[in-house]
PDB file of C-alpha atoms in Angstrom:
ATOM      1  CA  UNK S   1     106.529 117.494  88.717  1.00 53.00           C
ATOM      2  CA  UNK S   2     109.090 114.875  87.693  1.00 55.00           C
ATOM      3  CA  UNK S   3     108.417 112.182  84.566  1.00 50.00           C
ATOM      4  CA  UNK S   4     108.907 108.927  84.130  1.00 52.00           C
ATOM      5  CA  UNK S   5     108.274 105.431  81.826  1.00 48.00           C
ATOM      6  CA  UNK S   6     106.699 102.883  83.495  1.00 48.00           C
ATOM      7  CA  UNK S   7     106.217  99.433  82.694  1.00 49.00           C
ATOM      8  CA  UNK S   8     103.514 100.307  79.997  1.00 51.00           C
ATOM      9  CA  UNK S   9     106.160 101.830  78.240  1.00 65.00           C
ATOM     10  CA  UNK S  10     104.328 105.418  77.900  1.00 71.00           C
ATOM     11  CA  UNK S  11     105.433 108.525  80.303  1.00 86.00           C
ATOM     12  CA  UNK S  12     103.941 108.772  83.358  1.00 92.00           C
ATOM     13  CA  UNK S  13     104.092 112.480  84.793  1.00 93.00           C
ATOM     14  CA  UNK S  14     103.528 112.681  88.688  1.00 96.00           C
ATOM     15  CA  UNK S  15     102.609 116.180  89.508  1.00 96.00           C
ATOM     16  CA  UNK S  16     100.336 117.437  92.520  1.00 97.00           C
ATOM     17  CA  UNK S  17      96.858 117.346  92.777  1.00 97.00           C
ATOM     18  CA  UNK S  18      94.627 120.201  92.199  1.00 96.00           C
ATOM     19  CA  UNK S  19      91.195 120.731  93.649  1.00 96.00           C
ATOM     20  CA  UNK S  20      89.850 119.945  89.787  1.00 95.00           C
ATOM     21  CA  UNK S  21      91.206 116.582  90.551  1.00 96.00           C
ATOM     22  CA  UNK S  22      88.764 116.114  93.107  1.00 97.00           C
ATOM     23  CA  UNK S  23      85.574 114.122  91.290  1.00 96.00           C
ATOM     24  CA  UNK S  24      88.651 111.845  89.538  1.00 95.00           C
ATOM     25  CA  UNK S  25      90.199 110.496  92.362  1.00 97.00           C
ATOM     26  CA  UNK S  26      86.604 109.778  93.990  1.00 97.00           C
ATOM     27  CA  UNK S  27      85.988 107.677  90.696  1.00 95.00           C
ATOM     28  CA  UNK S  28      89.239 105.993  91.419  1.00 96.00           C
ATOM     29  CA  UNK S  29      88.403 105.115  94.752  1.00 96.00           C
ATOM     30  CA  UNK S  30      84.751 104.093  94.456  1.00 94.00           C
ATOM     31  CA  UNK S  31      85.680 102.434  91.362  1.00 93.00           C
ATOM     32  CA  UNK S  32      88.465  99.940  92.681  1.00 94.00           C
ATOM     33  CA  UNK S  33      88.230  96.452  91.867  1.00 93.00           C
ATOM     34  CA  UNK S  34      89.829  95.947  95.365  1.00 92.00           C
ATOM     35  CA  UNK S  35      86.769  97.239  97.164  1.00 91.00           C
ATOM     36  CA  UNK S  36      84.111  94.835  95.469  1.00 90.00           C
ATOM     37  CA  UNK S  37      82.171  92.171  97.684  1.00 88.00           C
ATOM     38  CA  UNK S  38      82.635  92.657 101.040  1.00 84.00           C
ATOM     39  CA  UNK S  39      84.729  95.545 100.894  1.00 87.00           C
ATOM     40  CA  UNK S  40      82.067  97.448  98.984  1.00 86.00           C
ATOM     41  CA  UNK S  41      80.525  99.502 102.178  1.00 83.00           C
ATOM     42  CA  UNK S  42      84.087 101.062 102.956  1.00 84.00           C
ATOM     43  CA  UNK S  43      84.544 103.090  99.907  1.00 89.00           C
ATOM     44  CA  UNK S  44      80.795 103.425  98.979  1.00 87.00           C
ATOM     45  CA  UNK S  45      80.642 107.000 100.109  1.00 88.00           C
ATOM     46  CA  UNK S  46      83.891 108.034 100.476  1.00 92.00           C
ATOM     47  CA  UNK S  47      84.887 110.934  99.051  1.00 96.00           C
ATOM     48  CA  UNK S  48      88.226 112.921  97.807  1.00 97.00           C
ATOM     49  CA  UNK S  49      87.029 116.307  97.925  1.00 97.00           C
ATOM     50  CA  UNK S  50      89.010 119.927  97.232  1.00 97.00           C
ATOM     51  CA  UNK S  51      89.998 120.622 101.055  1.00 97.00           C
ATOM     52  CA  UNK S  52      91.580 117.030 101.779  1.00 96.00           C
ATOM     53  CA  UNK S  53      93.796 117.568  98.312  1.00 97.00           C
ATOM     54  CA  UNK S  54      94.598 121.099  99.938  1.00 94.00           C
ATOM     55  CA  UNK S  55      94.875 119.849 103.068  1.00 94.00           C
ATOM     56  CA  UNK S  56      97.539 116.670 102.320  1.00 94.00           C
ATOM     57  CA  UNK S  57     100.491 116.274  99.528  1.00 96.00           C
ATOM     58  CA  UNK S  58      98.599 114.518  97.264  1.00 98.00           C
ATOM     59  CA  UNK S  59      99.664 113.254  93.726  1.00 98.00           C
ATOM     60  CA  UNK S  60      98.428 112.338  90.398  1.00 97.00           C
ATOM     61  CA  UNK S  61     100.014 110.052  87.833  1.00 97.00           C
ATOM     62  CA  UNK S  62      99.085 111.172  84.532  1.00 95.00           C
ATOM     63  CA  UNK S  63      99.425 109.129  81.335  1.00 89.00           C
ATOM     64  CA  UNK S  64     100.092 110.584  77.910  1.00 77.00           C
ATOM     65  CA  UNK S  65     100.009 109.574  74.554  1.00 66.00           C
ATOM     66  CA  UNK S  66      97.055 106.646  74.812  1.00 62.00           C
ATOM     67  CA  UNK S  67      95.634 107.618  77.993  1.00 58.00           C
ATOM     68  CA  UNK S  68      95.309 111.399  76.845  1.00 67.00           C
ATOM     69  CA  UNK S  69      96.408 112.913  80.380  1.00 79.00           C
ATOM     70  CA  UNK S  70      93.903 110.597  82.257  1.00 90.00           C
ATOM     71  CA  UNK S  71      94.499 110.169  85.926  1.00 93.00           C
ATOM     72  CA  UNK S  72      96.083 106.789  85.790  1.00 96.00           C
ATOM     73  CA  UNK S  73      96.935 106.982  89.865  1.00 97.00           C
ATOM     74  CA  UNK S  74      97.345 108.470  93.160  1.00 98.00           C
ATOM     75  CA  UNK S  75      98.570 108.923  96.741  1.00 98.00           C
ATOM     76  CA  UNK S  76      98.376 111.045  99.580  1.00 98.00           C
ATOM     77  CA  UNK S  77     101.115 111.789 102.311  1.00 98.00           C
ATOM     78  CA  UNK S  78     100.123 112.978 105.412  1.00 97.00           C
ATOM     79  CA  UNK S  79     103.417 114.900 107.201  1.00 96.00           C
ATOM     80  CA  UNK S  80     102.283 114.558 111.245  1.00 95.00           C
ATOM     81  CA  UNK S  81     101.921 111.665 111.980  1.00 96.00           C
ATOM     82  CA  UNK S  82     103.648 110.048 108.652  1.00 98.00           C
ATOM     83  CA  UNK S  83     101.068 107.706 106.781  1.00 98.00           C
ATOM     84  CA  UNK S  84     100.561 107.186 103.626  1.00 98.00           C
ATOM     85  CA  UNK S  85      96.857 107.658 103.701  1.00 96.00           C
ATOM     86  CA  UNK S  86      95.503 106.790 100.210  1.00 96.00           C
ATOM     87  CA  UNK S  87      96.927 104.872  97.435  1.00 98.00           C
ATOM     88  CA  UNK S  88      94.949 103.371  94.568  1.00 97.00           C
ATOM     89  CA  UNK S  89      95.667 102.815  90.770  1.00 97.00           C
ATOM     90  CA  UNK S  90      93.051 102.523  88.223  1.00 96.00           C
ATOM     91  CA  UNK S  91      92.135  98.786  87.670  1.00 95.00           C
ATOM     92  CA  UNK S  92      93.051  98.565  84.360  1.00 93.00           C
ATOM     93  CA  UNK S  93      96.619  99.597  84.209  1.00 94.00           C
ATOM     94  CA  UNK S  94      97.669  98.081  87.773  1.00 94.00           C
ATOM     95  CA  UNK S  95     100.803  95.231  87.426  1.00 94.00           C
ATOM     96  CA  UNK S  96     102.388  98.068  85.006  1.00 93.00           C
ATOM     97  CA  UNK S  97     104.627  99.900  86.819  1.00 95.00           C
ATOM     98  CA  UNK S  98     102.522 102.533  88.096  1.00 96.00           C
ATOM     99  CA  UNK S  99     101.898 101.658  91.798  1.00 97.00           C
ATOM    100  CA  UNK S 100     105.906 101.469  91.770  1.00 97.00           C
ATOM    101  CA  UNK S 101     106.229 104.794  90.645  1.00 97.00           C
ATOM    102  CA  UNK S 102     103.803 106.625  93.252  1.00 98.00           C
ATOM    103  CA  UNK S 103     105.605 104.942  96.202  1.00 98.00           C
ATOM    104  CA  UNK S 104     109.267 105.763  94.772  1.00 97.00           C
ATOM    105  CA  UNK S 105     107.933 109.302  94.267  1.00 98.00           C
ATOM    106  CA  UNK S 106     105.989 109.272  98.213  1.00 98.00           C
ATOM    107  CA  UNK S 107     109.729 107.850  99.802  1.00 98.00           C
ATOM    108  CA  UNK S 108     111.175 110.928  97.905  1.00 97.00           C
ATOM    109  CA  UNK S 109     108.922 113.578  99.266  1.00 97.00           C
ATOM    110  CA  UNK S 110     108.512 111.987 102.204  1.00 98.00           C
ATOM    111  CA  UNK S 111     112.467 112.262 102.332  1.00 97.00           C
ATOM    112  CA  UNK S 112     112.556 115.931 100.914  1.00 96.00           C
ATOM    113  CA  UNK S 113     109.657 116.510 104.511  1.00 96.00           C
ATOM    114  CA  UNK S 114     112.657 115.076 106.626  1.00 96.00           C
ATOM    115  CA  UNK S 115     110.336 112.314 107.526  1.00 97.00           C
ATOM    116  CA  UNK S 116     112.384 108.238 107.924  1.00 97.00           C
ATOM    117  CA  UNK S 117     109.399 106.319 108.312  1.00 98.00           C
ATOM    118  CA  UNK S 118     105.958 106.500 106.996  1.00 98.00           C
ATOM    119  CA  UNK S 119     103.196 104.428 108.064  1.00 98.00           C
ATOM    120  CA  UNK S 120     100.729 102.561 105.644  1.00 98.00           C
ATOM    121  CA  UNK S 121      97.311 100.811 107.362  1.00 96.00           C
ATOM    122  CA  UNK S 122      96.748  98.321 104.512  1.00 94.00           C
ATOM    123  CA  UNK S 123      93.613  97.157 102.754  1.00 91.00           C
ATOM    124  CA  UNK S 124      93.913  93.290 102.619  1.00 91.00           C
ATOM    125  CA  UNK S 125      94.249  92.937  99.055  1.00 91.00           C
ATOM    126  CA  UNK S 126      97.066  95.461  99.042  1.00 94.00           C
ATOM    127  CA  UNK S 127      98.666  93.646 101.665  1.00 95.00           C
ATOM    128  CA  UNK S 128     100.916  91.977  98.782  1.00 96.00           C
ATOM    129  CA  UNK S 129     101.694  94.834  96.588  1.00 97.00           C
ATOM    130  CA  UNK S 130     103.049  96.330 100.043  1.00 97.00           C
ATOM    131  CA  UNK S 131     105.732  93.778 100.471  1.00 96.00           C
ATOM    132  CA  UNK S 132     106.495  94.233  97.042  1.00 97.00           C
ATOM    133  CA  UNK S 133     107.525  97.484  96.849  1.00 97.00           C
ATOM    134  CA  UNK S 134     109.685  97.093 100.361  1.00 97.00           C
ATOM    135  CA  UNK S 135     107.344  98.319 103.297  1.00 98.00           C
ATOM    136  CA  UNK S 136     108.182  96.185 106.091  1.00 98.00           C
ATOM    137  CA  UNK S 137     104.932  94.855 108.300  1.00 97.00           C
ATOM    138  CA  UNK S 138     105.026  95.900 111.206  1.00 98.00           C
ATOM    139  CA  UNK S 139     101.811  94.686 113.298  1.00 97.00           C
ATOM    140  CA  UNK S 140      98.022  94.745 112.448  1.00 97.00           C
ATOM    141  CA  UNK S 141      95.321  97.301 113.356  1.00 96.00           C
ATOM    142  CA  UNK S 142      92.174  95.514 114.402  1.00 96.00           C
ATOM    143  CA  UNK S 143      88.632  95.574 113.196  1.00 93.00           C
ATOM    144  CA  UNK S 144      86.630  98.617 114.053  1.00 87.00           C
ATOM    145  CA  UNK S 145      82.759  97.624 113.373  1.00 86.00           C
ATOM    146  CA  UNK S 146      80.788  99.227 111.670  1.00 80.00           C
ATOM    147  CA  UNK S 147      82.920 101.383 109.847  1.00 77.00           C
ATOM    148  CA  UNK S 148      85.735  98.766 108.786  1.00 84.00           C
ATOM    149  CA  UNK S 149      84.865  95.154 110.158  1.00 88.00           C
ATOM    150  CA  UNK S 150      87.833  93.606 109.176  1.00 90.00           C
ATOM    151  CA  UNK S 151      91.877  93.425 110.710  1.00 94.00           C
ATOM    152  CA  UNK S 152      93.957  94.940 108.326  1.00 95.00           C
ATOM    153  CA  UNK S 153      97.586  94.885 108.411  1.00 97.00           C
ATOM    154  CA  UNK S 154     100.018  98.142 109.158  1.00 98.00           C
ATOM    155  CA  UNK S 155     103.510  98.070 107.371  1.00 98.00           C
ATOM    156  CA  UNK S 156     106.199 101.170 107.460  1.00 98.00           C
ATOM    157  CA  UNK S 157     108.161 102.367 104.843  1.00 98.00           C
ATOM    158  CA  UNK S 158     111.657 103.249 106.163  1.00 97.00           C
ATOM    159  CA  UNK S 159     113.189 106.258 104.103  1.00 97.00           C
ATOM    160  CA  UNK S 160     116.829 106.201 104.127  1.00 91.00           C
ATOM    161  CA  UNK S 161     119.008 109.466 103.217  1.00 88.00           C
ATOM    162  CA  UNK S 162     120.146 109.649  99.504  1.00 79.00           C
TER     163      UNK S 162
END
């Protein structure tokens, strides 16, 4: 579990997901601003359940203070092959910091796993906080009707040694 202050200026503790985490992340995910419109079929009824948080290294940011240990963020890390499989942040604390955090704290446990690249398949609107926060783009993965009938484009984290 490691802490940190992020842009909001209130500690942010990133710890692992537990099982009880499960209906919370689903929230997150179904609830995403990002997947309104015509993105609303691929999250509509997707589900983060108990095995897939057992399964992956997933991780919560939790906010104190104001946000009373609410579930401000997560991601999951999947070790073979390396891709970053899910990262969202609740809608109304995203531009604060908190995206930042989750993908410093994936590029360290992706480090700790040996891992020195890690593969994200982006959702278009993500496609700029991705370049933001250093993944370089490395090609795009192509529309795959019905279940996502859109291109989307694939960047790679590189993880350097410390």
């Amino acid at each position: 579990m490691s802490s940190r202050t992020s842009l909001i200026g209130q500690p942010i503790t990133i710890r692992r997901a537990v099982a009880r985490d499960a209906k919370r992340l689903t929230r997150l995910v179904r609830g995403s601003g990002a997947y309104e419109g015509k993105y609303a079929a691929a999250v509509a009824g997707y589900r983060v359940g108990p095995d897939y948080i057992e399964a992956h290294r997933a991780f919560v940011a939790v906010g104190a203070d104001e946000y009373g240990g609410r579930v401000l963020g997560f991601y999951s890390l999947v070790l073979a092959p390396p891709e970053l499989d899910l990262l969202f942040v609740a809608d109304e604390v995203q531009g604060r910091g908190i995206g930042r955090l989750l993908v410093a704290h994936m590029q360290s446990e992706a480090r700790a796993a040996g891992l020195d690249r890690v593969k994200v398949v982006s959702h278009l609107p993500a496609e700029d906080f991705y370049h933001r926060v250093g993944a370089v783009r490395t090609g795009t993965v192509f529309a795959n009707p019905p279940a996502v009938p859109w291109d989307r484009p694939e960047f790679e984290f590189r993880i350097f040694p410390e």
